[in-house]
Amino acid sequence: MPVSKTDNDQILLYKKTNDLSVIGELYSRYTSLVYGVCLKYLKDRDEAKDSTMQLFEKLIDTLKSHEVENFKSWLYVSARNHCLMQIRSKKGKFKEEIDALNVENQFILHPQEGNELEENLDRLEECIKRLIDEQQKCVRLFYLNEKCYKEITIITGFDLNQVKSFIQNGKRNLKICMEENG
């Protein structure tokens, strides 16, 4: 079987053959990118490694049903969203083991970074709710549900230029809202 060179060729070949080695080869091009994104958000090497593998396993099914135009960008967004969902699901769970000696001798403070991230996610959700309906639909589908432009046009009934415009304007409005409420 000839080796495909572009990401899109690899995706098409995988959809045609369901050959895991094809998707493995494609994913191996970006494993370090995915690991880096996971490490950046999760701040734990083991969790980042686990997430990198989970994303590969998820990719096996996801690529069959999604139209992906720019694999690298799509994979980056998928990795980021995966990590943010993991962080959100851990809300309120304190993982660190507490050493008895530390408790007796030091104040143990809650990590502010996790709280700050959660506050940012809550602010982002509030800002999304403030967008006009069309922008809100398109932004949610594109960024949170990882749908491509073509899928969004089918789901919403908007034409391609409207979808692009709603996403671009929605993103700009979100940025303004986040800055005003930060």
PDB file of C-alpha atoms in Angstrom:
ATOM      1  CA  MET A   1       0.000   0.000   0.000  1.00  0.00           C
ATOM      2  CA  PRO A   2       1.571   3.361  -0.993  1.00  0.00           C
ATOM      3  CA  VAL A   3       2.270   5.847   1.761  1.00  0.00           C
ATOM      4  CA  SER A   4       0.163   9.015   1.493  1.00  0.00           C
ATOM      5  CA  LYS A   5       1.919  12.289   2.081  1.00  0.00           C
ATOM      6  CA  THR A   6      -0.686  14.858   3.090  1.00  0.00           C
ATOM      7  CA  ASP A   7      -2.891  14.775   6.169  1.00  0.00           C
ATOM      8  CA  ASN A   8      -6.012  14.831   3.999  1.00  0.00           C
ATOM      9  CA  ASP A   9      -4.732  11.881   1.951  1.00  0.00           C
ATOM     10  CA  GLN A  10      -4.158   9.950   5.166  1.00  0.00           C
ATOM     11  CA  ILE A  11      -7.661  10.759   6.421  1.00  0.00           C
ATOM     12  CA  LEU A  12      -9.273   9.685   3.141  1.00  0.00           C
ATOM     13  CA  LEU A  13      -7.242   6.476   3.074  1.00  0.00           C
ATOM     14  CA  TYR A  14      -8.237   5.729   6.680  1.00  0.00           C
ATOM     15  CA  LYS A  15     -11.933   6.335   5.955  1.00  0.00           C
ATOM     16  CA  LYS A  16     -11.675   4.028   2.948  1.00  0.00           C
ATOM     17  CA  THR A  17      -9.711   1.195   4.588  1.00  0.00           C
ATOM     18  CA  ASN A  18     -10.261   1.548   8.375  1.00  0.00           C
ATOM     19  CA  ASP A  19      -6.556   0.676   8.649  1.00  0.00           C
ATOM     20  CA  LEU A  20      -5.372   1.771  12.096  1.00  0.00           C
ATOM     21  CA  SER A  21      -1.758   1.964  10.922  1.00  0.00           C
ATOM     22  CA  VAL A  22      -2.768   4.790   8.560  1.00  0.00           C
ATOM     23  CA  ILE A  23      -4.307   6.811  11.371  1.00  0.00           C
ATOM     24  CA  GLY A  24      -1.372   5.878  13.618  1.00  0.00           C
ATOM     25  CA  GLU A  25       1.061   7.283  11.082  1.00  0.00           C
ATOM     26  CA  LEU A  26      -0.973  10.486  10.781  1.00  0.00           C
ATOM     27  CA  TYR A  27      -1.299  10.898  14.550  1.00  0.00           C
ATOM     28  CA  SER A  28       2.420  10.263  15.089  1.00  0.00           C
ATOM     29  CA  ARG A  29       3.136  13.450  13.115  1.00  0.00           C
ATOM     30  CA  TYR A  30       1.375  15.467  15.817  1.00  0.00           C
ATOM     31  CA  THR A  31       1.848  13.422  18.993  1.00  0.00           C
ATOM     32  CA  SER A  32       4.291  15.935  20.447  1.00  0.00           C
ATOM     33  CA  LEU A  33       1.880  18.793  19.659  1.00  0.00           C
ATOM     34  CA  VAL A  34      -0.976  16.988  21.425  1.00  0.00           C
ATOM     35  CA  TYR A  35       1.215  16.085  24.392  1.00  0.00           C
ATOM     36  CA  GLY A  36       2.391  19.706  24.647  1.00  0.00           C
ATOM     37  CA  VAL A  37      -1.183  21.026  24.634  1.00  0.00           C
ATOM     38  CA  CYS A  38      -2.217  18.492  27.273  1.00  0.00           C
ATOM     39  CA  LEU A  39       0.795  19.295  29.430  1.00  0.00           C
ATOM     40  CA  LYS A  40       0.111  23.019  29.134  1.00  0.00           C
ATOM     41  CA  TYR A  41      -3.462  22.652  30.370  1.00  0.00           C
ATOM     42  CA  LEU A  42      -3.246  19.693  32.745  1.00  0.00           C
ATOM     43  CA  LYS A  43       0.190  20.556  34.223  1.00  0.00           C
ATOM     44  CA  ASP A  44       0.853  16.892  34.976  1.00  0.00           C
ATOM     45  CA  ARG A  45       3.050  14.655  32.806  1.00  0.00           C
ATOM     46  CA  ASP A  46       1.169  11.417  33.507  1.00  0.00           C
ATOM     47  CA  GLU A  47      -2.226  12.988  32.865  1.00  0.00           C
ATOM     48  CA  ALA A  48      -0.883  14.567  29.678  1.00  0.00           C
ATOM     49  CA  LYS A  49       0.386  11.164  28.473  1.00  0.00           C
ATOM     50  CA  ASP A  50      -2.947   9.541  29.308  1.00  0.00           C
ATOM     51  CA  SER A  51      -4.846  12.281  27.507  1.00  0.00           C
ATOM     52  CA  THR A  52      -2.602  11.968  24.454  1.00  0.00           C
ATOM     53  CA  MET A  53      -3.528   8.277  24.239  1.00  0.00           C
ATOM     54  CA  GLN A  54      -7.213   8.955  24.931  1.00  0.00           C
ATOM     55  CA  LEU A  55      -7.273  11.486  22.112  1.00  0.00           C
ATOM     56  CA  PHE A  56      -5.804   8.921  19.717  1.00  0.00           C
ATOM     57  CA  GLU A  57      -8.464   6.392  20.728  1.00  0.00           C
ATOM     58  CA  LYS A  58     -11.167   9.037  20.298  1.00  0.00           C
ATOM     59  CA  LEU A  59      -9.679   9.988  16.920  1.00  0.00           C
ATOM     60  CA  ILE A  60     -10.207   6.461  15.592  1.00  0.00           C
ATOM     61  CA  ASP A  61     -13.995   6.946  15.714  1.00  0.00           C
ATOM     62  CA  THR A  62     -14.211  10.708  15.324  1.00  0.00           C
ATOM     63  CA  LEU A  63     -12.426  10.872  11.978  1.00  0.00           C
ATOM     64  CA  LYS A  64     -14.961   8.474  10.463  1.00  0.00           C
ATOM     65  CA  SER A  65     -17.833  10.886  11.070  1.00  0.00           C
ATOM     66  CA  HIS A  66     -16.198  14.327  10.782  1.00  0.00           C
ATOM     67  CA  GLU A  67     -15.075  16.276   7.767  1.00  0.00           C
ATOM     68  CA  VAL A  68     -11.700  17.722   8.723  1.00  0.00           C
ATOM     69  CA  GLU A  69     -10.185  20.357   6.463  1.00  0.00           C
ATOM     70  CA  ASN A  70      -7.106  21.290   8.505  1.00  0.00           C
ATOM     71  CA  PHE A  71      -6.137  18.285  10.605  1.00  0.00           C
ATOM     72  CA  LYS A  72      -3.430  19.985  12.676  1.00  0.00           C
ATOM     73  CA  SER A  73      -5.700  22.857  13.747  1.00  0.00           C
ATOM     74  CA  TRP A  74      -8.630  20.534  14.327  1.00  0.00           C
ATOM     75  CA  LEU A  75      -6.462  18.223  16.437  1.00  0.00           C
ATOM     76  CA  TYR A  76      -5.145  21.161  18.483  1.00  0.00           C
ATOM     77  CA  VAL A  77      -8.697  22.340  19.243  1.00  0.00           C
ATOM     78  CA  SER A  78      -9.769  18.770  20.056  1.00  0.00           C
ATOM     79  CA  ALA A  79      -6.856  18.358  22.476  1.00  0.00           C
ATOM     80  CA  ARG A  80      -7.542  21.697  24.135  1.00  0.00           C
ATOM     81  CA  ASN A  81     -11.250  20.942  24.533  1.00  0.00           C
ATOM     82  CA  HIS A  82     -10.497  17.476  25.891  1.00  0.00           C
ATOM     83  CA  CYS A  83      -8.205  18.966  28.534  1.00  0.00           C
ATOM     84  CA  LEU A  84     -10.658  21.712  29.463  1.00  0.00           C
ATOM     85  CA  MET A  85     -13.391  19.120  29.932  1.00  0.00           C
ATOM     86  CA  GLN A  86     -11.058  17.081  32.150  1.00  0.00           C
ATOM     87  CA  ILE A  87     -10.262  20.147  34.233  1.00  0.00           C
ATOM     88  CA  ARG A  88     -13.936  21.011  34.520  1.00  0.00           C
ATOM     89  CA  SER A  89     -14.842  17.452  35.556  1.00  0.00           C
ATOM     90  CA  LYS A  90     -12.269  17.628  38.373  1.00  0.00           C
ATOM     91  CA  LYS A  91     -13.782  20.776  39.828  1.00  0.00           C
ATOM     92  CA  GLY A  92     -13.867  20.467  43.585  1.00  0.00           C
ATOM     93  CA  LYS A  93     -11.740  17.319  43.684  1.00  0.00           C
ATOM     94  CA  PHE A  94      -8.470  17.802  45.530  1.00  0.00           C
ATOM     95  CA  LYS A  95      -5.937  15.286  44.276  1.00  0.00           C
ATOM     96  CA  GLU A  96      -2.779  16.022  46.277  1.00  0.00           C
ATOM     97  CA  GLU A  97      -1.974  13.732  49.173  1.00  0.00           C
ATOM     98  CA  ILE A  98      -1.612  15.694  52.391  1.00  0.00           C
ATOM     99  CA  ASP A  99       1.383  14.823  54.474  1.00  0.00           C
ATOM    100  CA  ALA A 100       0.726  14.908  58.244  1.00  0.00           C
ATOM    101  CA  LEU A 101       3.998  16.758  58.853  1.00  0.00           C
ATOM    102  CA  ASN A 102       2.987  19.516  56.438  1.00  0.00           C
ATOM    103  CA  VAL A 103      -0.386  19.924  58.084  1.00  0.00           C
ATOM    104  CA  GLU A 104       1.231  20.392  61.456  1.00  0.00           C
ATOM    105  CA  ASN A 105       3.900  22.814  60.267  1.00  0.00           C
ATOM    106  CA  GLN A 106       2.517  24.789  57.315  1.00  0.00           C
ATOM    107  CA  PHE A 107      -0.599  26.358  55.942  1.00  0.00           C
ATOM    108  CA  ILE A 108      -1.836  24.464  52.910  1.00  0.00           C
ATOM    109  CA  LEU A 109      -3.359  26.850  50.450  1.00  0.00           C
ATOM    110  CA  HIS A 110      -5.760  25.870  47.688  1.00  0.00           C
ATOM    111  CA  PRO A 111      -4.296  26.313  44.254  1.00  0.00           C
ATOM    112  CA  GLN A 112      -5.548  29.582  42.812  1.00  0.00           C
ATOM    113  CA  GLU A 113      -4.744  28.650  39.237  1.00  0.00           C
ATOM    114  CA  GLY A 114      -7.492  25.991  39.085  1.00  0.00           C
ATOM    115  CA  ASN A 115     -10.034  28.400  40.533  1.00  0.00           C
ATOM    116  CA  GLU A 116      -9.000  31.093  38.066  1.00  0.00           C
ATOM    117  CA  LEU A 117      -9.408  28.727  35.126  1.00  0.00           C
ATOM    118  CA  GLU A 118     -12.851  27.689  36.335  1.00  0.00           C
ATOM    119  CA  GLU A 119     -13.848  31.341  36.729  1.00  0.00           C
ATOM    120  CA  ASN A 120     -12.647  32.007  33.166  1.00  0.00           C
ATOM    121  CA  LEU A 121     -14.709  29.078  31.875  1.00  0.00           C
ATOM    122  CA  ASP A 122     -17.772  30.373  33.744  1.00  0.00           C
ATOM    123  CA  ARG A 123     -17.198  33.886  32.326  1.00  0.00           C
ATOM    124  CA  LEU A 124     -16.798  32.443  28.854  1.00  0.00           C
ATOM    125  CA  GLU A 125     -20.102  30.574  29.178  1.00  0.00           C
ATOM    126  CA  GLU A 126     -21.835  33.778  30.308  1.00  0.00           C
ATOM    127  CA  CYS A 127     -20.324  35.683  27.375  1.00  0.00           C
ATOM    128  CA  ILE A 128     -21.466  32.996  24.925  1.00  0.00           C
ATOM    129  CA  LYS A 129     -25.013  33.403  26.266  1.00  0.00           C
ATOM    130  CA  ARG A 130     -24.830  37.147  25.473  1.00  0.00           C
ATOM    131  CA  LEU A 131     -24.100  36.570  21.772  1.00  0.00           C
ATOM    132  CA  ILE A 132     -26.932  36.880  19.285  1.00  0.00           C
ATOM    133  CA  ASP A 133     -28.573  33.506  18.611  1.00  0.00           C
ATOM    134  CA  GLU A 134     -26.891  32.940  15.236  1.00  0.00           C
ATOM    135  CA  GLN A 135     -23.398  33.672  16.602  1.00  0.00           C
ATOM    136  CA  GLN A 136     -24.066  31.579  19.694  1.00  0.00           C
ATOM    137  CA  LYS A 137     -25.174  28.562  17.620  1.00  0.00           C
ATOM    138  CA  CYS A 138     -22.214  28.767  15.242  1.00  0.00           C
ATOM    139  CA  VAL A 139     -19.614  29.396  17.970  1.00  0.00           C
ATOM    140  CA  ARG A 140     -20.890  26.484  20.068  1.00  0.00           C
ATOM    141  CA  LEU A 141     -20.950  24.120  17.086  1.00  0.00           C
ATOM    142  CA  PHE A 142     -17.494  25.167  15.849  1.00  0.00           C
ATOM    143  CA  TYR A 143     -15.521  25.447  19.092  1.00  0.00           C
ATOM    144  CA  LEU A 144     -17.354  23.233  21.567  1.00  0.00           C
ATOM    145  CA  ASN A 145     -18.811  20.537  19.289  1.00  0.00           C
ATOM    146  CA  GLU A 146     -15.828  20.649  16.892  1.00  0.00           C
ATOM    147  CA  LYS A 147     -17.992  20.840  13.773  1.00  0.00           C
ATOM    148  CA  CYS A 148     -16.519  22.071  10.506  1.00  0.00           C
ATOM    149  CA  TYR A 149     -18.060  24.897   8.457  1.00  0.00           C
ATOM    150  CA  LYS A 150     -19.805  22.463   6.118  1.00  0.00           C
ATOM    151  CA  GLU A 151     -21.424  20.572   9.014  1.00  0.00           C
ATOM    152  CA  ILE A 152     -22.558  23.855  10.588  1.00  0.00           C
ATOM    153  CA  THR A 153     -24.214  24.958   7.333  1.00  0.00           C
ATOM    154  CA  ILE A 154     -26.151  21.681   7.250  1.00  0.00           C
ATOM    155  CA  ILE A 155     -27.165  21.845  10.918  1.00  0.00           C
ATOM    156  CA  THR A 156     -28.169  25.531  10.955  1.00  0.00           C
ATOM    157  CA  GLY A 157     -29.306  26.141   7.385  1.00  0.00           C
ATOM    158  CA  PHE A 158     -27.016  29.202   7.127  1.00  0.00           C
ATOM    159  CA  ASP A 159     -24.851  29.539   4.025  1.00  0.00           C
ATOM    160  CA  LEU A 160     -21.071  29.187   4.270  1.00  0.00           C
ATOM    161  CA  ASN A 161     -20.355  32.930   4.325  1.00  0.00           C
ATOM    162  CA  GLN A 162     -22.923  33.488   7.075  1.00  0.00           C
ATOM    163  CA  VAL A 163     -21.375  30.710   9.173  1.00  0.00           C
ATOM    164  CA  LYS A 164     -17.882  32.166   8.779  1.00  0.00           C
ATOM    165  CA  SER A 165     -19.166  35.638   9.593  1.00  0.00           C
ATOM    166  CA  PHE A 166     -21.109  34.498  12.672  1.00  0.00           C
ATOM    167  CA  ILE A 167     -18.062  32.614  13.986  1.00  0.00           C
ATOM    168  CA  GLN A 168     -15.656  35.495  13.315  1.00  0.00           C
ATOM    169  CA  ASN A 169     -17.967  38.129  14.828  1.00  0.00           C
ATOM    170  CA  GLY A 170     -18.890  35.829  17.707  1.00  0.00           C
ATOM    171  CA  LYS A 171     -15.225  35.247  18.496  1.00  0.00           C
ATOM    172  CA  ARG A 172     -14.550  39.003  18.426  1.00  0.00           C
ATOM    173  CA  ASN A 173     -17.573  39.686  20.670  1.00  0.00           C
ATOM    174  CA  LEU A 174     -16.459  36.963  23.093  1.00  0.00           C
ATOM    175  CA  LYS A 175     -13.020  38.521  23.336  1.00  0.00           C
ATOM    176  CA  ILE A 176     -14.538  41.955  24.063  1.00  0.00           C
ATOM    177  CA  CYS A 177     -16.912  40.484  26.645  1.00  0.00           C
ATOM    178  CA  MET A 178     -14.120  38.530  28.369  1.00  0.00           C
ATOM    179  CA  GLU A 179     -11.904  41.635  28.528  1.00  0.00           C
ATOM    180  CA  GLU A 180     -14.720  43.791  29.906  1.00  0.00           C
ATOM    181  CA  ASN A 181     -15.614  41.221  32.560  1.00  0.00           C
ATOM    182  CA  GLY A 182     -12.027  40.218  33.410  1.00  0.00           C
TER     183      GLY A 182
END
